[in-house]
CSV table of C-alpha atoms in Angstrom, one decimal:
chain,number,residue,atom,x,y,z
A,4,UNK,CA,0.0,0.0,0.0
A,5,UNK,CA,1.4,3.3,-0.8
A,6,UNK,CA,2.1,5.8,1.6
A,7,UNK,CA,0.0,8.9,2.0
A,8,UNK,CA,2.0,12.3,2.3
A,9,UNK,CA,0.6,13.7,5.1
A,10,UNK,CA,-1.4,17.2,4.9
A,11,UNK,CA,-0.1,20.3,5.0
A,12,UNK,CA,-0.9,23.1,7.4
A,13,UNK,CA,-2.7,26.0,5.4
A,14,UNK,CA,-2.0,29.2,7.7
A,15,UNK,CA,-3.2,32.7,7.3
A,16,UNK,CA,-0.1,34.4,7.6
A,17,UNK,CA,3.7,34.4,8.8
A,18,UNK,CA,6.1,36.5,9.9
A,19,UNK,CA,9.6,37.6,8.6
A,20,UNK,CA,12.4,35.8,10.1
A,21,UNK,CA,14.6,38.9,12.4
A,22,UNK,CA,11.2,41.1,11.8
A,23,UNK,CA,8.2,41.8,13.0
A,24,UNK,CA,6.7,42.1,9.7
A,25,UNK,CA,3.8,40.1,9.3
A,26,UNK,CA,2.8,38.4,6.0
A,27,UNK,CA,-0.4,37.2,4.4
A,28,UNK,CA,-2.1,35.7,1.2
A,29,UNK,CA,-2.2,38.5,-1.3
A,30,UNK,CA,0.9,40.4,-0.1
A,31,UNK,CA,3.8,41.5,-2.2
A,32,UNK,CA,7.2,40.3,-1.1
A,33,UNK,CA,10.7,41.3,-1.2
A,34,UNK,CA,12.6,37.4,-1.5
A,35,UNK,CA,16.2,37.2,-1.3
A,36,UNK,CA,18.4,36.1,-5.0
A,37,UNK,CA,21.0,33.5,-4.6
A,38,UNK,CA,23.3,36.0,-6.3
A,39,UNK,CA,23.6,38.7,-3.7
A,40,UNK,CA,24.4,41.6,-6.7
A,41,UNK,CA,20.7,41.4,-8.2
A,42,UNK,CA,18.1,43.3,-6.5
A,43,UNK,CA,15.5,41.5,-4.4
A,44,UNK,CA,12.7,39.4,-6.7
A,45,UNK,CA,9.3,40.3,-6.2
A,46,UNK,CA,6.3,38.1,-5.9
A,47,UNK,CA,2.4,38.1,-4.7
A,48,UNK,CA,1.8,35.5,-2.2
A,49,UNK,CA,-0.8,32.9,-3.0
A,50,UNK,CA,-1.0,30.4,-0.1
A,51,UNK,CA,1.1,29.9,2.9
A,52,UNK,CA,1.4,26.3,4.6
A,53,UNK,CA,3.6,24.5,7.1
A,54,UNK,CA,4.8,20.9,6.3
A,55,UNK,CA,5.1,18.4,9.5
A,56,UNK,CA,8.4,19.4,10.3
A,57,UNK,CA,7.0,22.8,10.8
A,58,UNK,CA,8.6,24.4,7.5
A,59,UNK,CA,6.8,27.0,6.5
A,60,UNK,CA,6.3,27.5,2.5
A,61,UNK,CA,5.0,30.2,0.5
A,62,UNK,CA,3.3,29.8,-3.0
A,63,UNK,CA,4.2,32.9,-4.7
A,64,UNK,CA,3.2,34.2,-8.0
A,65,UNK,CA,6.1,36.2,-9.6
A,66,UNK,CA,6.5,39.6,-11.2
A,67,UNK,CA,9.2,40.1,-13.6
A,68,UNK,CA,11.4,43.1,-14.6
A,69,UNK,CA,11.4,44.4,-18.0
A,70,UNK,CA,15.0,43.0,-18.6
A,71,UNK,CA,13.5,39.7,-17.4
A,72,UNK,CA,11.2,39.4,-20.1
A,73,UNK,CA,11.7,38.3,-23.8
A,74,UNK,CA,11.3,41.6,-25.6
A,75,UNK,CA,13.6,43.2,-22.6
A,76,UNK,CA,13.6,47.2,-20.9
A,77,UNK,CA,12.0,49.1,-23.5
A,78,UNK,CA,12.3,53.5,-23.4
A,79,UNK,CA,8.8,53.4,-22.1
A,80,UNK,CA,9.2,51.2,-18.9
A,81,UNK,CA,9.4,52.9,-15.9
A,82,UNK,CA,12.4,52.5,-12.8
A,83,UNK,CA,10.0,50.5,-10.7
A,84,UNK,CA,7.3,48.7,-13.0
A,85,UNK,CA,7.1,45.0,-12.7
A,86,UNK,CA,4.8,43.0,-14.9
A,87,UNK,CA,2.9,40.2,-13.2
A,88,UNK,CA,3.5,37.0,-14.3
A,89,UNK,CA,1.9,33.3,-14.8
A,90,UNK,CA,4.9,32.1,-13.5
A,91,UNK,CA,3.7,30.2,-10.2
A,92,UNK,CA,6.6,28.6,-7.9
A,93,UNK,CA,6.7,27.1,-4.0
A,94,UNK,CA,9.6,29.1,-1.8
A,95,UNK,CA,10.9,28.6,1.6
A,96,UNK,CA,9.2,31.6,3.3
A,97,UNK,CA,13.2,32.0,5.1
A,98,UNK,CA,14.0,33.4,1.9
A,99,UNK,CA,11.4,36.2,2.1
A,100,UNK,CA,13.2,40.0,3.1
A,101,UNK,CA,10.3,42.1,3.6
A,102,UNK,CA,6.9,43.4,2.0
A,103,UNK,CA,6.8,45.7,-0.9
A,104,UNK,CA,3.6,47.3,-2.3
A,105,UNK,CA,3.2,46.7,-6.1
A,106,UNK,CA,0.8,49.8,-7.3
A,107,UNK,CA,-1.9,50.1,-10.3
A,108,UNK,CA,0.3,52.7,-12.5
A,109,UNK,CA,-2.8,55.4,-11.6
A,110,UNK,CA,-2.3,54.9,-8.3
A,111,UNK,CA,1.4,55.2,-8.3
A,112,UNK,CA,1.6,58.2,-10.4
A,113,UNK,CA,-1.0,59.4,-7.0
A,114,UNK,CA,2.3,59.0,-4.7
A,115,UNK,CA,3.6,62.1,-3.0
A,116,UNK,CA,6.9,60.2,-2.7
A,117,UNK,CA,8.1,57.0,-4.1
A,118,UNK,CA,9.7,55.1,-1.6
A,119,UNK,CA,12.3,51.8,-2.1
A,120,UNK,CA,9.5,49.3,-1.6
A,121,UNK,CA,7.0,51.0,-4.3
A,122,UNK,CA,6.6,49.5,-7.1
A,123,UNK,CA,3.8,49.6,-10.5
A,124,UNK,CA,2.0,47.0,-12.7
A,125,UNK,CA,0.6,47.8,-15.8
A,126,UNK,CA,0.6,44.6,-17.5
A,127,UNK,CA,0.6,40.6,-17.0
A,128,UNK,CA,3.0,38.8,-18.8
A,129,UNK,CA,3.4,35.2,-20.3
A,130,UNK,CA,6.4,33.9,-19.0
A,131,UNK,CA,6.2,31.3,-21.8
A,132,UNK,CA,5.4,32.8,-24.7
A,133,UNK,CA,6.7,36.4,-23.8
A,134,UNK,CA,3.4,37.5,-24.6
A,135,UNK,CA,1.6,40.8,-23.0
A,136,UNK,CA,-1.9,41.3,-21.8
A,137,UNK,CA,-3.3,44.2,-22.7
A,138,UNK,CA,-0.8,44.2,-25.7
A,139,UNK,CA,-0.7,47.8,-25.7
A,140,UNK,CA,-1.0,50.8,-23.2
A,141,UNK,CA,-1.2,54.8,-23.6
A,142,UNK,CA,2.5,56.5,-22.7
C-alpha cells in the first residue's frame, strides 16, 4: 500500500524571520536572490502552509522586470514597474526579506513620494510565450 504524504498546514499568515513584519495571502514580497548583486525578486503570495516538520512554504506568483522578459527594458518602462507573471513557484518563506507594495500605474503616479518598496504593474506577462496582456497601453 502506498504511503499517503501527510497534509499540509494551510495558515493565514507568517512572519519575517529577524522582523516583526507580518505576511499574508495577497501580499507583495521582497525574497532574497542567490546572487547577492541582483536586486531582491518580487512576488504576490498565494498560499502559505507549514509541512510536518513545521517548515513554512509560501506559494508565490512572480512579477518580472522588463529585462527579465523576452522583448527586454524598453524606453517606455518605468524604474520601478514590474509585470505580473503566470509564473507560479513554491519558496521557503526563510528566503522572504520584507513586504513591498506593487501599485496600479494610476495609483502610483498618486504617490507624493516614491519610496524603495514601491513598485507599478501595468501589464501581466506570459512567461512562456513572452506575450503581454493588454498588448498595448497609452504613454
Amino acid at each position: 500500500m502506498a504511503k499517503l504524504k501527510p497534509p499540509k498546514k494551510v495558515l493565514d499568515s507568517f512572519t519575517v524571520k529577524g522582523t516583526h513584519k507580518v505576511v499574508r495571502v495577497g501580499d507583495c514580497v521582497l525574497m532574497r536572490p542567490q546572487d547577492t548583486d541582483k536586486p531582491p525578486y518580487v512576488a504576490r503570495v498565494e498560499k502559505i502552509e507549514v509541512d510536518v516538520r513545521n517548515n513554512v512554504k509560501v506559494r508565490v506568483r512572480w512579477y518580472y522586470r522588463p529585462e527579465e522578459s523576452l522583448g527586454g527594458r524598453r524606453q517606455f518602462h518605468g524604474a520601478k514597474e514590474l509585470f505580473l507573471s503566470d509564473h507560479y513557484d513554491i519558496q521557503s518563506a526563510d528566503t522572504v526579506e520584507g513586504k513591498c507594495t506593487v501599485h496600479t500605474f494610476k495609483n502610483y503616479t498618486k504617490l507624493e513620494s516614491v519610496g524603495s518598496d514601491d513598485y507599478f504593474c501595468r501589464f501581466e506577462y506570459k512567461a512562456a510565450t513572452g506575450g503581454f496582456t493588454p498588448d498595448r497601453v497609452a504613454v
